[in-house]
Coordinates of C-alpha atoms in Angstrom, one line a residue:
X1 CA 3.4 -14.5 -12.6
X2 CA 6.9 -12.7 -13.0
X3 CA 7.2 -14.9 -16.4
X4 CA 4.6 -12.0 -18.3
X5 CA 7.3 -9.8 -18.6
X6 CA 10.7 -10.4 -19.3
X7 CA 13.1 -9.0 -17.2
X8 CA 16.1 -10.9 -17.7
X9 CA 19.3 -9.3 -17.2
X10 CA 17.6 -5.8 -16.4
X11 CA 19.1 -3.3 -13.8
X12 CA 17.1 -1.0 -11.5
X13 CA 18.0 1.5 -9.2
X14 CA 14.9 2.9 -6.6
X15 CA 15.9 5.6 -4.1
X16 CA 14.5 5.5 -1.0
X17 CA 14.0 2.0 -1.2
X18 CA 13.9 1.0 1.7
X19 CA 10.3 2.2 3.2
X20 CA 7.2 2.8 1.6
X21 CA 6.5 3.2 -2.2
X22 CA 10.2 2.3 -2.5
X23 CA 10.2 -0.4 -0.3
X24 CA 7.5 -2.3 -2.5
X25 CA 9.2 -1.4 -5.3
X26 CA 12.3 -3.6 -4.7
X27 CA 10.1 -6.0 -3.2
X28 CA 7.8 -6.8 -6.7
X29 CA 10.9 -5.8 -8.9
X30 CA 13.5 -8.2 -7.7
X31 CA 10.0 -10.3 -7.9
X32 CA 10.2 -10.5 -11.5
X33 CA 13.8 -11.1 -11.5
X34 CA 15.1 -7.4 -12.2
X35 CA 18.4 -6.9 -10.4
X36 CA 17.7 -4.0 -8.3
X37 CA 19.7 -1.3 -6.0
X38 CA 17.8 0.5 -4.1
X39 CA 19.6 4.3 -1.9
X40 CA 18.4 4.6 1.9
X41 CA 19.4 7.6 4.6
X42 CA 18.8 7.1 7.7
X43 CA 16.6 3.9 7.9
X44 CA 19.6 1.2 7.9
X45 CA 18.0 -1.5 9.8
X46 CA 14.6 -1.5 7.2
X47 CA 17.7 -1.3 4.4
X48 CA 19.1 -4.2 5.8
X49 CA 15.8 -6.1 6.1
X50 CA 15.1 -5.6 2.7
X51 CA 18.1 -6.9 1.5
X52 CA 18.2 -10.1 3.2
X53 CA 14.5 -10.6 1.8
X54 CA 15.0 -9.4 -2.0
X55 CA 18.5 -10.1 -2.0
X56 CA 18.3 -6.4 -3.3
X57 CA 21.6 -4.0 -2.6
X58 CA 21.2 -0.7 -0.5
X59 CA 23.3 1.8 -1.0
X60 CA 23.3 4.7 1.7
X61 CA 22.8 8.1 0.1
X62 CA 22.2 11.7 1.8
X63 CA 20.7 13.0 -1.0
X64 CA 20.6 16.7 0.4
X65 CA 24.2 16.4 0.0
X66 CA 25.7 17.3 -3.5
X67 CA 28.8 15.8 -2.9
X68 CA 27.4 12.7 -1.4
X69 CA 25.6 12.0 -4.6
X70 CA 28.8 12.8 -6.4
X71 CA 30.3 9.5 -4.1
X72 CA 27.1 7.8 -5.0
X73 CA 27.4 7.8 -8.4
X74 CA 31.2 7.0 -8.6
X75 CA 30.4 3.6 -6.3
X76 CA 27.1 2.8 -8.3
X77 CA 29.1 2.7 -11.5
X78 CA 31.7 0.8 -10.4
X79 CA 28.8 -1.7 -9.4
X80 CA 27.4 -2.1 -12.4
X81 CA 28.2 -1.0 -16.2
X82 CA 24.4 -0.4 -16.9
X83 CA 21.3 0.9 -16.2
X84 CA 17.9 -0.3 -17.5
X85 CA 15.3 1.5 -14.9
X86 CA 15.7 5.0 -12.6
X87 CA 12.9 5.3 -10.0
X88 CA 13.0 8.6 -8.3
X89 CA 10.9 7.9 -5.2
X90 CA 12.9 9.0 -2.5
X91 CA 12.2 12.7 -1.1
X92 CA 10.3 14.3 2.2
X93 CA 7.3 16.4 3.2
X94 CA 6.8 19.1 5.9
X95 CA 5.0 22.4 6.5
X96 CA 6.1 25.8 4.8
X97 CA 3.9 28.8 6.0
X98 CA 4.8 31.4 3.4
X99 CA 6.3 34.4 5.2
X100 CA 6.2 32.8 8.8
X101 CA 8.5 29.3 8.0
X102 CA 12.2 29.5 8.2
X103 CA 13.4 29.2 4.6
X104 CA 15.7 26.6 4.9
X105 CA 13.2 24.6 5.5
X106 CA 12.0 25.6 1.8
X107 CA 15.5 25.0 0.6
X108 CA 16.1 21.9 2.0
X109 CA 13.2 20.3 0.3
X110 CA 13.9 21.8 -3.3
X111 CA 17.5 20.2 -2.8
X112 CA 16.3 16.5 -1.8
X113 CA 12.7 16.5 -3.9
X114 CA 14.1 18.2 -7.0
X115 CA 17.7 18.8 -7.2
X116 CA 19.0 15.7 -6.1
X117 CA 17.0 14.5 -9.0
X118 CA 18.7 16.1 -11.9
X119 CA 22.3 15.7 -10.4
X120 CA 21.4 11.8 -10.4
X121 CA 20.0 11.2 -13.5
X122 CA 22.7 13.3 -15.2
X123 CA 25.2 11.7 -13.8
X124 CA 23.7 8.2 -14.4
X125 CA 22.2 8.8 -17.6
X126 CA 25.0 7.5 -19.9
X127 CA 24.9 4.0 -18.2
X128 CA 20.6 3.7 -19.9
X129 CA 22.2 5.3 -23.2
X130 CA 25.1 1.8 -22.7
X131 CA 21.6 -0.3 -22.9
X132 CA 20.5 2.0 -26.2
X133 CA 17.4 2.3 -23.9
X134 CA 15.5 2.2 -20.6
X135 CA 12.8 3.7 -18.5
X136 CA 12.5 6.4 -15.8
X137 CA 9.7 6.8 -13.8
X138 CA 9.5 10.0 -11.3
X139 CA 7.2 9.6 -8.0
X140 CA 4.9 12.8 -8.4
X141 CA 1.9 13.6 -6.5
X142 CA -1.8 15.2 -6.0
X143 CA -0.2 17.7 -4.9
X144 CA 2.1 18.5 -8.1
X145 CA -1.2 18.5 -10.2
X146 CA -3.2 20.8 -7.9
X147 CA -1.2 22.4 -5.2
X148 CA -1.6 22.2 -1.4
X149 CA -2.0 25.3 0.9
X150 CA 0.9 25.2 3.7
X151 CA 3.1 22.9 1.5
X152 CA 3.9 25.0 -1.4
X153 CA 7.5 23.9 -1.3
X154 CA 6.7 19.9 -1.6
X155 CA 3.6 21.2 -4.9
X156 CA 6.4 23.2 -6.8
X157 CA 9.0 20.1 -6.5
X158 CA 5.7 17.7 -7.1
X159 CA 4.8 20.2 -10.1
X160 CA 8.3 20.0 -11.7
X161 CA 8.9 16.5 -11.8
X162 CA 5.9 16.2 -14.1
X163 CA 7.9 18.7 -16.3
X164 CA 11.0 17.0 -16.1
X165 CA 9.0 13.7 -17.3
X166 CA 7.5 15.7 -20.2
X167 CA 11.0 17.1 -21.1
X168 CA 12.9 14.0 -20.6
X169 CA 10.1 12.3 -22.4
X170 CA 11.1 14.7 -25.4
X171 CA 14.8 14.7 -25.1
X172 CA 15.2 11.0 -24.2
X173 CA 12.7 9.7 -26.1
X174 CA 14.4 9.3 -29.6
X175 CA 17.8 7.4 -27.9
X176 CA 15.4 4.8 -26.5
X177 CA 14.6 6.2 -22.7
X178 CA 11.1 6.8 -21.7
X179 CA 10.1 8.7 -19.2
X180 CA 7.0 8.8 -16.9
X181 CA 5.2 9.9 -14.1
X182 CA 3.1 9.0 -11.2
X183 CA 0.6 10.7 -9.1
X184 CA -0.1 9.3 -5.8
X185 CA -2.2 10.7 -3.3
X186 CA -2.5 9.5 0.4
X187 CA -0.8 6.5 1.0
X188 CA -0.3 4.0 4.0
X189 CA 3.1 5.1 4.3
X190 CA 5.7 5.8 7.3
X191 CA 5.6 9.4 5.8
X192 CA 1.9 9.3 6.4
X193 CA 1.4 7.6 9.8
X194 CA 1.2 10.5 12.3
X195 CA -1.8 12.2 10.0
X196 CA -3.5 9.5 9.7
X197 CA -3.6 8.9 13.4
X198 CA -6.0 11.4 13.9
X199 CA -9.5 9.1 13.2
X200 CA -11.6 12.3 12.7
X201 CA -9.1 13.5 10.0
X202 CA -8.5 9.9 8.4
X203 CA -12.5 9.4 8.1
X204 CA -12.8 13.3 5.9
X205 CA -9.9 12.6 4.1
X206 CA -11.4 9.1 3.0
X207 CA -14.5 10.8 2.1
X208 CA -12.7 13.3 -0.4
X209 CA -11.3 9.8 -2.2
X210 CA -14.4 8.3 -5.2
X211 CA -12.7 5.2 -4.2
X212 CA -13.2 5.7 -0.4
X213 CA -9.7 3.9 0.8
X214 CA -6.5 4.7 1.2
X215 CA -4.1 2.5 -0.7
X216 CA -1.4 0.6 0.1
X217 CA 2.5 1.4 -1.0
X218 CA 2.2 -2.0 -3.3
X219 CA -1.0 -0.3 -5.1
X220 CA 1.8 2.3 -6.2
X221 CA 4.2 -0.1 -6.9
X222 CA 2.6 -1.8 -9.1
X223 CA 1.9 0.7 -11.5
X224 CA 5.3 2.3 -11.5
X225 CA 6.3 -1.5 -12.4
X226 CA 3.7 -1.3 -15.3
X227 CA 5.3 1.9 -16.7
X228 CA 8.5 -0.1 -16.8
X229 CA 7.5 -3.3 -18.6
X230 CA 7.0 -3.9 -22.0
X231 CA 3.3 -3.3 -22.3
X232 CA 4.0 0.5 -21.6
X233 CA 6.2 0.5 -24.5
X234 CA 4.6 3.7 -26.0
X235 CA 3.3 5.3 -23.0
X236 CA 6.2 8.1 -22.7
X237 CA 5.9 11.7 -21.1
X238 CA 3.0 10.5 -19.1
X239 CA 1.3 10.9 -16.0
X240 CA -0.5 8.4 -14.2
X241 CA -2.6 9.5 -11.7
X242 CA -2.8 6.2 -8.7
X243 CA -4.9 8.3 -6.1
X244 CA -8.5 6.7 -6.3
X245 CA -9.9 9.8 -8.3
X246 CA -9.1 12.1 -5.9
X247 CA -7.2 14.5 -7.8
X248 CA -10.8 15.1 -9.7
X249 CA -11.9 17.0 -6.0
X250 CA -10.8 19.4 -4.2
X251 CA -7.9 19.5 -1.5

């Protein structure tokens, strides 16, 4: 199977790699024999895990912290001269009830779910431009395409990395970088668990999905690993939407 695309020699780097969307990434990338890094926080035993199964590399990254992804980047390159693939999947999700929520709560997520993600690709950028080429792909969401009451915060960050794929898409584009998007929904992720505990809310939610499921992490994974290959070799400033059809309803 991993023999359809050639890989060979390519380098990826997934944050939040080590749960989740992320997780599965590294898993099915170091699959097809791309050499893959992959940032954590605060899950170091999963990170570990990982690593021993992939033979992947975790790095540990706070990526609320400016300066910590100044020490990031500074290690990463002295890891490796080049870059071939930047997944941005790593960022969080709470509640923000506009004029009741303690904004730092608002700030907090803008820093890890947006900032973080401009601060890294600038300062990694010049390692794809080494290759003459490469492909970014930025974990979106539902919720970046039509909003979600009581988590404005996490829409607006969700709703600007589809702009940042467009723009990079535009910028990039002509020195050989494309860039993408994806557009989950619900997924069976850590990040998901305590809502979908609730039976009486899982069964609705399902029922707002065409596809009546909700997917897996590796149903994500996949596709992102699509974007990257050579048969999405003209597929630039796109977004794919990997939510069953349920960004066609309502919220």
């Amino acid at each position: 199977m991993s023999k359809i695309f050639d890989f060979e020699g390519r380098v990826a780097l997934i944050t939040g790699g080590s749960l989740g969307i992320g997780k599965e990434c590294v898993k099915i990338f170091t699959s097809f024999g791309i050499k893959t890094y992959f940032s954590y926080n605060k899950h170091k035993r999963e990170a570990e895990k990982i690593e021993k199964e992939t033979g992947a590399k975790g790095f540990k990254l706070n990526l609320s912290s400016k300066e910590d992804i100044k020490k990031f980047i500074k290690t990463f390159k002295k890891e490796t001269n080049y870059l071939d693939f930047l997944i941005h999947n790593a960022g969080i999700w709470d509640y923000f009830e506009i004029g009741k929520t303690n904004f730092k709560v608002w700030e907090n997520l803008i820093q890890i779910n947006l900032n973080s993600i401009g601060f890294l690709t600038n300062g990694l950028i010049d390692l794809m431009l080494k290759r003459g080429g490469g492909s970014i792909v930025l974990v979106s969401s539902t919720a970046g395409r039509r909003g979600e009451a009581y988590h404005s915060h996490y829409s607006a960050t969700k709703s600007a990395l589809i702009g940042l794929a467009k723009s990079w898409a535009a910028e990039l584009g002509p020195k050989g970088i494309r860039t993408n998007a994806v557009a989950p929904g619900w997924v069976n992720t850590p990040m998901s668990k305590e809502s979908l505990k609730d039976e009486k809310f899982k069964k609705a939610l399902i029922q707002k999905i065409p596809l009546r499921r909700i997917p897996e992490p590796e149903d994500i994974a996949y596709p992102i690993l699509f974007l990257i290959s050579p048969w999405a070799k003209h597929i630039n400033g796109a977004v794919l939407d990997v939510n069953g059809g349920a960004v066609l309803l309502e919220g």
